[in-house]
Tab-separated table of C-alpha atoms and ligand atoms in Angstrom:
chain	number	residue	atom	x	y	z
O	80	MET	CA	-3.176	-33.017	-8.865
O	81	THR	CA	-0.697	-31.211	-6.441
O	82	VAL	CA	-2.435	-29.317	-3.590
O	83	CYS	CA	-1.031	-25.808	-3.417
O	84	GLU	CA	-0.736	-23.870	-0.097
O	85	TYR	CA	-3.364	-21.073	0.026
O	86	LYS	CA	-2.109	-17.781	-0.506
O	87	PRO	CA	-4.378	-14.727	0.253
O	88	GLY	CA	-4.588	-12.445	-2.652
O	89	LEU	CA	-2.943	-15.243	-4.639
O	90	GLU	CA	0.429	-13.535	-3.938
O	91	GLY	CA	3.223	-15.077	-5.909
O	92	ILE	CA	0.901	-17.611	-7.785
O	93	PRO	CA	1.353	-17.533	-11.614
O	94	ALA	CA	-2.061	-16.919	-13.017
O	95	LYS	CA	-0.783	-17.238	-16.762
O	96	GLN	CA	2.208	-17.229	-19.106
O	97	SER	CA	2.463	-13.915	-20.782
O	98	SER	CA	4.953	-11.998	-22.907
O	99	ILE	CA	3.218	-8.618	-22.620
O	100	SER	CA	5.313	-6.921	-19.681
O	101	PHE	CA	7.639	-7.765	-17.044
O	102	VAL	CA	8.374	-6.179	-13.484
O	103	ASP	CA	11.434	-6.743	-11.382
O	104	GLY	CA	10.359	-5.421	-8.219
O	105	HIS	CA	13.826	-5.380	-6.503
O	106	GLN	CA	15.646	-3.631	-9.184
O	107	GLY	CA	12.859	-1.356	-10.245
O	108	ILE	CA	12.545	-2.604	-13.854
O	109	LEU	CA	9.447	-2.261	-16.059
O	110	GLU	CA	9.428	-3.672	-19.456
O	111	TYR	CA	6.540	-3.656	-22.211
O	112	ARG	CA	7.341	-6.306	-24.691
O	113	GLY	CA	10.939	-6.268	-23.494
O	114	ILE	CA	11.389	-2.654	-23.960
O	115	GLN	CA	12.123	-0.521	-20.749
O	116	ILE	CA	9.421	1.887	-19.906
O	117	GLU	CA	12.114	4.754	-19.708
O	118	GLU	CA	12.824	4.193	-23.183
O	119	LEU	CA	9.232	4.291	-24.420
O	120	ALA	CA	8.438	7.317	-22.067
O	121	LYS	CA	11.214	9.193	-23.688
O	122	HIS	CA	11.027	8.185	-27.307
O	123	GLY	CA	7.532	6.821	-27.988
O	124	SER	CA	3.818	7.809	-27.976
O	125	PHE	CA	0.912	6.240	-26.180
O	126	LEU	CA	-0.752	4.935	-29.241
O	127	GLU	CA	2.602	3.412	-30.375
O	128	THR	CA	2.977	1.814	-27.071
O	129	ALA	CA	-0.665	0.449	-27.262
O	130	TYR	CA	0.151	-1.210	-30.521
O	131	LEU	CA	3.217	-2.666	-29.189
O	132	LEU	CA	1.323	-4.078	-26.261
O	133	ILE	CA	-1.505	-5.316	-28.272
O	134	TRP	CA	0.160	-6.604	-31.380
O	135	GLY	CA	3.518	-7.487	-29.974
O	136	THR	CA	5.876	-5.291	-32.044
O	137	LEU	CA	6.623	-1.592	-32.436
O	138	PRO	CA	4.622	-0.383	-35.592
O	139	SER	CA	6.327	0.696	-38.646
O	140	GLN	CA	5.569	4.349	-39.514
O	141	GLU	CA	2.735	3.192	-42.065
O	142	GLU	CA	1.132	0.954	-39.502
O	143	LEU	CA	1.136	3.645	-36.831
O	144	THR	CA	-0.093	6.230	-39.224
O	145	ASP	CA	-3.013	3.829	-40.171
O	146	PHE	CA	-3.877	2.980	-36.540
O	147	GLU	CA	-3.852	6.613	-35.566
O	148	ARG	CA	-6.281	7.436	-38.516
O	149	GLU	CA	-8.554	4.739	-37.448
O	150	ILE	CA	-8.615	5.933	-33.842
O	151	ARG	CA	-9.419	9.563	-34.862
O	152	TYR	CA	-12.384	8.260	-36.996
O	153	HIS	CA	-13.811	6.434	-34.085
O	154	ARG	CA	-13.474	9.081	-31.321
O	155	ARG	CA	-17.079	10.078	-31.651
O	156	LEU	CA	-20.010	8.710	-29.432
O	157	LYS	CA	-23.153	7.558	-30.815
O	158	TYR	CA	-25.675	10.123	-29.701
O	159	ARG	CA	-27.720	7.344	-27.798
O	160	ILE	CA	-24.727	6.951	-25.627
O	161	ARG	CA	-24.459	10.684	-24.953
O	162	ASP	CA	-28.400	10.562	-24.200
O	163	MET	CA	-27.770	7.636	-21.783
O	164	MET	CA	-25.068	9.654	-19.974
O	165	LYS	CA	-27.534	12.615	-19.696
O	166	CYS	CA	-29.481	10.256	-17.279
O	167	PHE	CA	-26.435	9.812	-14.987
O	168	PRO	CA	-26.600	11.602	-11.608
O	169	GLU	CA	-23.974	14.585	-11.802
O	170	SER	CA	-23.002	13.306	-8.332
O	171	GLY	CA	-22.086	9.888	-9.508
O	172	HIS	CA	-18.325	8.989	-9.732
O	173	PRO	CA	-16.905	9.105	-13.298
O	174	MET	CA	-15.446	5.651	-13.021
O	175	ASP	CA	-19.059	4.315	-12.505
O	176	ALA	CA	-20.075	6.435	-15.517
O	177	LEU	CA	-16.986	5.020	-17.570
O	178	GLN	CA	-18.024	1.475	-16.718
O	179	ALA	CA	-21.540	1.856	-17.669
O	180	CYS	CA	-20.680	3.369	-20.953
O	181	ALA	CA	-17.968	0.899	-21.715
O	182	ALA	CA	-20.524	-1.886	-21.023
O	183	ALA	CA	-23.033	-0.214	-23.260
O	184	LEU	CA	-20.834	-0.448	-26.130
O	185	GLY	CA	-21.723	-4.093	-26.117
O	186	LEU	CA	-25.302	-3.134	-27.122
O	187	PHE	CA	-24.345	-1.143	-29.895
O	188	TYR	CA	-21.590	-3.259	-31.393
O	189	SER	CA	-23.202	-6.758	-30.502
O	190	ARG	CA	-21.672	-8.927	-33.098
O	191	ARG	CA	-19.168	-11.161	-31.508
O	192	ALA	CA	-16.541	-12.836	-33.666
O	193	LEU	CA	-13.532	-13.479	-31.370
O	194	ASP	CA	-11.759	-15.539	-34.250
O	195	ASP	CA	-11.917	-12.716	-36.774
O	196	PRO	CA	-8.851	-10.375	-36.625
O	197	ALA	CA	-11.018	-7.611	-38.302
O	198	TYR	CA	-13.353	-7.882	-35.217
O	199	ILE	CA	-10.544	-7.800	-32.762
O	200	ARG	CA	-8.829	-4.794	-34.547
O	201	ALA	CA	-12.277	-2.916	-34.626
O	202	ALA	CA	-13.037	-3.521	-30.889
O	203	VAL	CA	-9.516	-2.431	-29.848
O	204	VAL	CA	-9.780	0.746	-32.081
O	205	ARG	CA	-13.231	1.728	-30.559
O	206	LEU	CA	-12.268	1.126	-27.107
O	207	LEU	CA	-8.988	3.212	-27.361
O	208	ALA	CA	-10.764	5.826	-29.246
O	209	LYS	CA	-14.057	6.133	-27.363
O	210	LEU	CA	-12.979	5.858	-23.545
O	211	PRO	CA	-11.259	9.229	-23.617
O	212	THR	CA	-14.457	11.015	-25.248
O	213	MET	CA	-16.689	9.359	-22.540
O	214	VAL	CA	-14.635	10.653	-19.671
O	215	ALA	CA	-14.554	14.240	-21.158
O	216	ALA	CA	-18.108	13.915	-22.065
O	217	PHE	CA	-19.235	13.093	-18.583
O	218	GLN	CA	-17.048	15.821	-16.982
O	219	LEU	CA	-18.681	18.549	-19.126
O	220	MET	CA	-22.326	17.054	-18.682
O	221	ARG	CA	-21.996	16.941	-15.171
O	222	LYS	CA	-21.339	20.569	-15.114
O	223	GLY	CA	-24.469	21.191	-17.323
O	224	ASN	CA	-22.503	21.683	-20.561
O	225	ASP	CA	-22.730	19.918	-23.842
O	226	PRO	CA	-19.733	17.627	-24.559
O	227	VAL	CA	-17.193	19.002	-26.922
O	228	GLN	CA	-16.732	17.063	-30.126
O	229	PRO	CA	-13.231	15.688	-30.798
O	230	ARG	CA	-10.921	17.455	-33.031
O	231	ASP	CA	-9.331	15.471	-35.842
O	232	ASP	CA	-6.283	17.830	-36.104
O	233	LEU	CA	-5.194	17.009	-32.669
O	234	ASP	CA	-3.428	13.881	-31.482
O	235	TYR	CA	-4.760	11.491	-28.820
O	236	ALA	CA	-3.462	13.238	-25.648
O	237	ALA	CA	-3.903	16.943	-26.946
O	238	ASN	CA	-7.410	15.974	-28.107
O	239	PHE	CA	-8.485	14.571	-24.684
O	240	LEU	CA	-7.184	17.692	-22.837
O	241	TYR	CA	-9.015	19.747	-25.444
O	242	MET	CA	-12.316	18.042	-24.826
O	243	LEU	CA	-11.798	18.109	-21.321
O	244	ASN	CA	-10.868	21.844	-20.832
O	245	GLU	CA	-12.561	23.230	-23.739
O	246	ARG	CA	-9.291	24.729	-25.059
O	247	GLU	CA	-6.245	23.522	-26.993
O	248	PRO	CA	-3.558	22.464	-24.482
O	249	ASP	CA	-0.048	23.714	-24.235
O	250	PRO	CA	2.353	21.396	-26.223
O	251	LEU	CA	4.315	20.540	-23.009
O	252	ALA	CA	0.859	19.657	-21.184
O	253	ALA	CA	-0.146	17.385	-23.950
O	254	ARG	CA	3.433	15.673	-24.196
O	255	VAL	CA	3.429	15.074	-20.656
O	256	PHE	CA	-0.039	13.695	-20.633
O	257	ASP	CA	0.671	11.322	-23.314
O	258	VAL	CA	3.771	10.157	-21.307
O	259	CYS	CA	1.442	9.599	-18.258
O	260	LEU	CA	-0.685	7.433	-20.369
O	261	THR	CA	2.263	5.399	-21.522
O	262	LEU	CA	3.379	4.823	-17.939
O	263	HIS	CA	-0.118	3.617	-17.120
O	264	ALA	CA	-0.725	1.500	-19.991
O	265	GLU	CA	0.237	-2.021	-18.660
O	266	HIS	CA	1.555	-3.524	-15.485
O	267	THR	CA	1.418	-7.476	-15.612
O	268	ILE	CA	-1.304	-9.383	-13.771
O	269	ASN	CA	-2.592	-6.651	-11.298
O	270	ALA	CA	-6.116	-6.815	-10.086
O	271	SER	CA	-8.060	-5.204	-13.028
O	272	THR	CA	-5.991	-7.029	-15.600
O	273	PHE	CA	-6.864	-10.388	-13.798
O	274	SER	CA	-10.466	-9.242	-13.878
O	275	ALA	CA	-10.191	-8.791	-17.445
O	276	MET	CA	-8.662	-12.000	-17.963
O	277	VAL	CA	-11.077	-13.781	-16.044
O	278	THR	CA	-14.036	-12.092	-17.986
O	279	ALA	CA	-12.066	-12.758	-21.165
O	280	SER	CA	-11.849	-16.497	-20.498
O	281	THR	CA	-15.619	-17.032	-20.693
O	282	LEU	CA	-15.485	-15.645	-24.303
O	283	THR	CA	-17.686	-12.662	-23.815
O	284	ASP	CA	-17.337	-9.657	-25.650
O	285	PRO	CA	-14.433	-7.206	-25.155
O	286	TYR	CA	-16.623	-4.374	-23.858
O	287	ALA	CA	-17.753	-6.630	-20.967
O	288	VAL	CA	-13.980	-7.409	-20.630
O	289	VAL	CA	-13.069	-3.744	-20.200
O	290	ALA	CA	-16.169	-2.825	-18.131
O	291	SER	CA	-15.313	-5.409	-15.667
O	292	ALA	CA	-11.688	-4.448	-15.367
O	293	VAL	CA	-12.800	-0.701	-14.994
O	294	GLY	CA	-14.933	-1.743	-12.139
O	295	THR	CA	-11.941	-3.331	-10.388
O	296	LEU	CA	-9.448	-0.469	-11.213
O	297	ALA	CA	-11.868	1.802	-9.242
O	298	GLY	CA	-11.012	0.570	-5.658
O	299	PRO	CA	-8.834	2.628	-3.412
O	300	LEU	CA	-6.287	-0.344	-3.079
O	301	HIS	CA	-5.741	-0.029	-6.854
O	302	GLY	CA	-6.388	2.804	-9.171
O	303	GLY	CA	-8.285	4.750	-6.699
O	304	ALA	CA	-5.230	5.461	-4.745
O	305	ASN	CA	-4.209	8.380	-6.845
O	306	GLU	CA	-7.259	10.453	-5.710
O	307	GLU	CA	-6.548	9.673	-2.179
O	308	VAL	CA	-3.020	10.878	-2.417
O	309	ILE	CA	-4.345	14.290	-3.070
O	310	THR	CA	-6.711	14.186	-0.129
O	311	MET	CA	-3.972	12.913	1.987
O	312	LEU	CA	-1.498	15.848	0.958
O	313	GLU	CA	-4.256	18.252	1.417
O	314	GLU	CA	-4.882	16.829	4.959
O	315	ILE	CA	-1.200	16.903	6.003
O	316	GLY	CA	-1.140	20.635	4.677
O	317	SER	CA	2.556	21.560	5.613
O	318	VAL	CA	5.858	20.150	5.715
O	319	ASP	CA	5.929	20.539	9.459
O	320	ASN	CA	3.010	18.521	9.691
O	321	VAL	CA	4.490	15.390	7.871
O	322	VAL	CA	6.159	13.724	10.735
O	323	PRO	CA	3.165	14.070	13.155
O	324	TYR	CA	0.978	12.677	10.340
O	325	LEU	CA	3.108	9.747	9.726
O	326	ASP	CA	3.446	8.889	13.284
O	327	GLY	CA	-0.407	8.919	13.504
O	328	CYS	CA	-0.524	6.553	10.579
O	329	ILE	CA	1.993	4.203	11.945
O	330	ALA	CA	0.243	4.298	15.525
O	331	GLN	CA	-3.151	3.443	13.839
O	332	LYS	CA	-1.538	1.146	11.451
O	333	THR	CA	-3.260	3.168	8.445
O	334	LYS	CA	-1.755	2.800	4.988
O	335	ILE	CA	-0.146	5.757	3.476
O	336	MET	CA	-1.697	6.313	0.219
O	337	GLY	CA	0.654	6.278	-2.989
O	338	PHE	CA	3.052	4.003	-1.087
O	339	GLY	CA	3.766	0.338	-1.026
O	340	HIS	CA	3.379	-2.297	-3.859
O	341	ARG	CA	2.757	-5.986	-3.887
O	342	VAL	CA	5.793	-6.293	-6.436
O	343	TYR	CA	7.951	-3.305	-6.187
O	344	LYS	CA	10.168	-3.343	-3.021
O	345	VAL	CA	12.078	-0.085	-4.341
O	346	LYS	CA	10.698	3.190	-5.732
O	347	ASP	CA	8.311	2.464	-8.560
O	348	PRO	CA	10.124	3.360	-11.997
O	349	ARG	CA	7.131	5.090	-13.094
O	350	ALA	CA	6.975	7.265	-9.947
O	351	THR	CA	10.525	8.376	-10.813
O	352	ILE	CA	9.524	9.445	-14.313
O	353	LEU	CA	6.211	11.106	-13.087
O	354	GLN	CA	8.097	13.010	-10.527
O	355	SER	CA	10.323	14.285	-13.203
O	356	LEU	CA	7.267	15.322	-15.549
O	357	ALA	CA	5.751	17.088	-12.419
O	358	GLU	CA	8.803	19.193	-12.265
O	359	GLN	CA	8.985	20.150	-15.765
O	360	LEU	CA	5.412	21.338	-15.428
O	361	PHE	CA	6.259	23.190	-12.309
O	362	GLU	CA	8.944	24.886	-13.981
O	363	LYS	CA	6.807	26.118	-16.882
O	364	PHE	CA	3.636	26.814	-15.003
O	365	GLY	CA	4.559	27.438	-11.371
O	366	ALA	CA	4.954	24.975	-8.389
O	367	ASP	CA	2.256	23.053	-6.861
O	368	GLU	CA	1.726	24.088	-3.192
O	369	TYR	CA	1.798	20.399	-1.971
O	370	TYR	CA	5.021	19.341	-3.831
O	371	ASP	CA	7.200	20.119	-0.804
O	372	VAL	CA	5.006	18.229	1.499
O	373	ALA	CA	5.157	15.271	-1.018
O	374	LEU	CA	8.899	15.396	-1.251
O	375	GLU	CA	9.144	15.491	2.601
O	376	LEU	CA	6.728	12.602	2.942
O	377	GLU	CA	8.705	10.493	0.492
O	378	ARG	CA	11.901	11.350	2.590
O	379	VAL	CA	10.329	10.377	5.888
O	380	VAL	CA	8.411	7.436	4.704
O	381	SER	CA	11.433	5.858	2.988
O	382	ASP	CA	13.482	6.524	6.088
O	383	ARG	CA	10.959	4.945	8.534
O	384	LEU	CA	9.364	2.275	6.291
O	385	GLY	CA	11.970	1.606	3.687
O	386	HIS	CA	13.077	-1.492	5.505
O	387	LYS	CA	9.659	-2.947	4.516
O	388	GLY	CA	10.341	-2.204	1.047
O	389	ILE	CA	7.596	0.859	1.193
O	390	TYR	CA	8.347	3.468	-1.429
O	391	PRO	CA	6.308	5.749	-3.702
O	392	ASN	CA	4.341	3.702	-6.269
O	393	VAL	CA	2.907	5.063	-9.708
O	394	ASP	CA	-0.034	6.902	-7.829
O	395	PHE	CA	2.190	9.050	-5.606
O	396	TYR	CA	3.353	11.709	-8.273
O	397	SER	CA	0.475	11.174	-11.107
O	398	GLY	CA	-1.885	13.289	-9.009
O	399	LEU	CA	0.335	16.242	-8.703
O	400	VAL	CA	0.844	16.113	-12.434
O	401	TYR	CA	-2.722	15.756	-13.318
O	402	ARG	CA	-3.566	18.703	-10.843
O	403	LYS	CA	-1.102	20.959	-12.941
O	404	LEU	CA	-3.056	19.899	-15.989
O	405	GLY	CA	-6.114	21.146	-14.673
O	406	ILE	CA	-7.750	17.770	-14.150
O	407	PRO	CA	-10.275	17.340	-11.295
O	408	THR	CA	-9.385	14.669	-8.676
O	409	ASP	CA	-12.063	12.277	-9.286
O	410	LEU	CA	-11.102	11.966	-13.087
O	411	PHE	CA	-7.605	10.651	-12.010
O	412	THR	CA	-8.731	6.813	-11.964
O	413	PRO	CA	-10.701	7.253	-15.184
O	414	ILE	CA	-7.615	8.538	-16.776
O	415	PHE	CA	-5.721	5.584	-15.352
O	416	ALA	CA	-8.381	3.487	-17.292
O	417	ILE	CA	-8.085	5.375	-20.509
O	418	ALA	CA	-4.382	4.231	-20.420
O	419	ARG	CA	-4.794	0.898	-19.025
O	420	VAL	CA	-7.232	-0.220	-21.574
O	421	ALA	CA	-4.214	-0.755	-23.790
O	422	GLY	CA	-2.904	-3.430	-21.370
O	423	TRP	CA	-6.302	-5.043	-20.820
O	424	LEU	CA	-6.834	-5.373	-24.484
O	425	ALA	CA	-3.386	-6.960	-24.907
O	426	HIS	CA	-4.303	-9.427	-22.211
O	427	TRP	CA	-7.761	-10.091	-23.790
O	428	LYS	CA	-6.115	-10.852	-27.135
O	429	GLU	CA	-3.453	-12.985	-25.461
O	430	GLN	CA	-6.084	-14.773	-23.604
O	431	LEU	CA	-8.011	-15.743	-26.546
O	432	SER	CA	-4.916	-17.133	-28.234
O	433	GLU	CA	-4.707	-19.862	-25.583
O	434	ASN	CA	-7.879	-19.675	-23.776
O	435	ARG	CA	-8.895	-21.862	-20.773
O	436	ILE	CA	-11.631	-20.670	-18.690
O	437	PHE	CA	-10.564	-19.388	-15.135
O	438	ARG	CA	-11.803	-21.824	-12.577
O	439	PRO	CA	-9.695	-21.909	-9.404
O	440	THR	CA	-10.533	-24.160	-6.481
O	441	GLN	CA	-11.211	-23.097	-2.732
O	442	ILE	CA	-10.492	-24.505	0.699
O	443	TYR	CA	-13.960	-24.998	2.264
O	444	THR	CA	-14.094	-23.809	5.713
O	445	GLY	CA	-17.878	-24.197	6.456
O	446	THR	CA	-19.938	-27.007	8.076
O	447	HIS	CA	-21.701	-30.080	6.783
O	448	GLY	CA	-24.869	-31.807	7.528
O	449	GLU	CA	-26.764	-28.961	8.938
O	450	PRO	CA	-30.488	-29.334	9.575
O	451	TYR	CA	-33.005	-27.267	7.472
O	452	ILE	CA	-34.985	-25.428	10.270
O	453	PRO	CA	-38.344	-24.298	9.522
O	454	ILE	CA	-38.612	-20.470	9.137
O	455	GLY	CA	-40.890	-19.919	12.088
O	456	GLU	CA	-38.363	-21.727	14.348
O	457	ARG	CA	-35.262	-19.544	13.242
O	458	GLN	CA	-34.009	-16.768	15.408
O	459	ASN	CA	-32.488	-13.373	14.052
O	460	ALA	CA	-28.775	-13.618	13.735
O	461	ASP	CA	-28.632	-10.678	16.143
O	462	ASP	CA	-30.783	-12.366	18.830
O	463	GLN	CA	-28.380	-15.435	18.523
O	464	ASP	CA	-25.237	-13.266	19.027
O	465	GLN	CA	-26.911	-11.490	22.092
O	466	LEU	CA	-27.797	-15.022	23.470
O	467	THR	CA	-24.156	-16.335	22.784
O	468	GLY	CA	-23.035	-13.020	24.428
O	469	LEU	CA	-25.044	-13.618	27.412
O	470	ILE	CA	-23.940	-17.257	27.754
O	471	THR	CA	-20.351	-16.492	27.470
O	472	GLU	CA	-20.339	-13.429	29.841
Z	72	LIG	N1	1.767	2.521	4.326
Z	72	LIG	C1	2.163	2.084	5.363
Z	72	LIG	N2	2.526	0.686	5.577
Z	72	LIG	C2	2.376	-0.135	4.397
Z	72	LIG	C3	1.850	0.460	3.263
Z	72	LIG	C4	1.598	1.743	3.114
Z	72	LIG	N3	1.017	2.283	1.977
Z	72	LIG	N4	1.788	-0.553	2.277
Z	72	LIG	C5	2.204	-1.636	2.898
Z	72	LIG	N5	2.533	-1.307	4.135
Z	72	LIG	C6	3.006	-2.383	5.200
Z	72	LIG	C7	1.911	-3.233	5.661
Z	72	LIG	O1	1.369	-2.500	7.025
Z	72	LIG	C8	2.659	-4.383	6.204
Z	72	LIG	O2	3.562	-4.022	7.231
Z	72	LIG	P1	3.484	-5.359	8.340
Z	72	LIG	O3	4.151	-6.795	7.616
Z	72	LIG	O4	4.344	-5.007	9.443
Z	72	LIG	O5	2.056	-5.834	8.747
Z	72	LIG	C9	3.686	-4.615	4.827
Z	72	LIG	O6	3.897	-3.203	4.527
Z	72	LIG	C10	3.228	-5.596	3.688
Z	72	LIG	O7	1.821	-4.749	3.434
Z	72	LIG	P2	0.519	-5.326	2.801
Z	72	LIG	O8	-0.587	-4.707	2.848
Z	72	LIG	O9	0.678	-7.000	3.174
Z	72	LIG	O10	1.057	-5.570	1.206
Z	72	LIG	P3	0.357	-5.881	-0.204
Z	72	LIG	O11	1.288	-6.491	-1.077
Z	72	LIG	O12	-0.853	-6.813	0.324
Z	72	LIG	O13	-0.366	-4.583	-0.561
Z	72	LIG	C11	-0.824	-2.482	-1.428
Z	72	LIG	C12	0.016	-3.677	-1.700
Z	72	LIG	C13	-2.326	-2.780	-1.426
Z	72	LIG	C14	-0.540	-1.541	-2.812
Z	72	LIG	C15	-0.557	-1.718	-0.249
Z	72	LIG	O14	1.026	-1.375	-0.118
Z	72	LIG	C16	-1.137	-0.429	-0.040
Z	72	LIG	O15	-2.423	-0.575	0.557
Z	72	LIG	N6	-0.690	0.816	-0.427
Z	72	LIG	C17	-1.629	2.009	-0.322
Z	72	LIG	C18	-2.653	2.026	-1.326
Z	72	LIG	C19	-1.939	2.378	-2.691
Z	72	LIG	O16	-1.044	3.192	-2.841
Z	72	LIG	N7	-2.315	1.674	-3.688
Z	72	LIG	C20	-1.955	1.844	-5.077
Z	72	LIG	C21	-0.961	0.536	-5.505
Z	72	LIG	S1	-0.332	0.867	-7.266
Z	72	LIG	C22	-1.556	0.383	-8.061
Z	72	LIG	O17	-2.506	-0.385	-7.759
Z	72	LIG	C23	-1.690	1.137	-9.482
């Protein structure tokens, strides 16, 4: 076996062969099944895109209609899942609630038949259908309200905004939200997708696959960055404060949230589309007070850090779009999960078709042949540190 060089974060190491999506980080290209993201954002819908990702081809009108109908039918949650959610603390993060609910689906749909296409389809439909209902239900329940039942006459995006805000959304808001879902649906082997693949490779159930991916997406270096962008813009507060803020970040070597990407070394194409969606919303519903700050930050960061390939990523403008849609900040990452479940399921299905359990190796850096010290003779690690400190001083 060839011994490979150790790469922290597995940077540049292929973890699988995949035909689901493609990124060219130098030219700013993202394709789902060979179709450019700009085309899908302009002409497609999220569910059509999910179908494309999971089954590999764009659906015919009949296939799409059937798929949408199945999803509508499965949007409701079992009352026992709602009862479980009632026990969650209101102060808990909605990503934790979503992870717990996704995992709980495995208790209710426990038959595992990974070689049965009908089982695969049912799991795909249930996860796509129920995750939005879970997020909206948790939002209402933590405010002390009853969850709103899904409405069958509304499409996927409009229904989610309706369940969340308890009123039918403006058509532009629903269309913009649907495009946001499309933009977040898939992005090659990022941390959460890798997590999904590793879990899938053990041949566990798809609910466990999605629950592990949700947990991974929650971190601030991944999906959680979109929340931090808003906190950062609030902290900067005004256009005049952008340069001093950035100076502080550079001096303290703090990362600027919503900038930089392991793969993109130019502006993320999704950020460009999201920025234009934000502008459409501002034109119809009024500007966001932080948009000018965001524009100035992008200008100054590109100027100062562009040589390192640091440009806005998908999370930079998504928060401003979601704010305008009346979505609370801590739901930004759960919404990312509602979209990304399409990509996770596509990778789950691809993994099953050519499965080999993930079992990487390591480079051991510990010692060998250490004695077993009886417990009464051991020292606390702190005491040992102090002793070491005393000896070296
Ligand atoms: N602000 C300032 N400098 C940055 C940033 C940033 N956001 N991102 C990277 N850099 C700098 C690093 O300091 C480093 O500089 P150096 O070479 O002089 O030490 C260089 O660029 C390379 O950075 P790494 O952290 O090694 O890049 P990596 O590929 O490991 O990290 C990551 C990518 C995690 C996304 C990083 O850019 C980051 O933390 N960004 C902020 C958080 C964020 O927005 N995450 C969302 C990513 S998109 C997504 O997950 C959906």
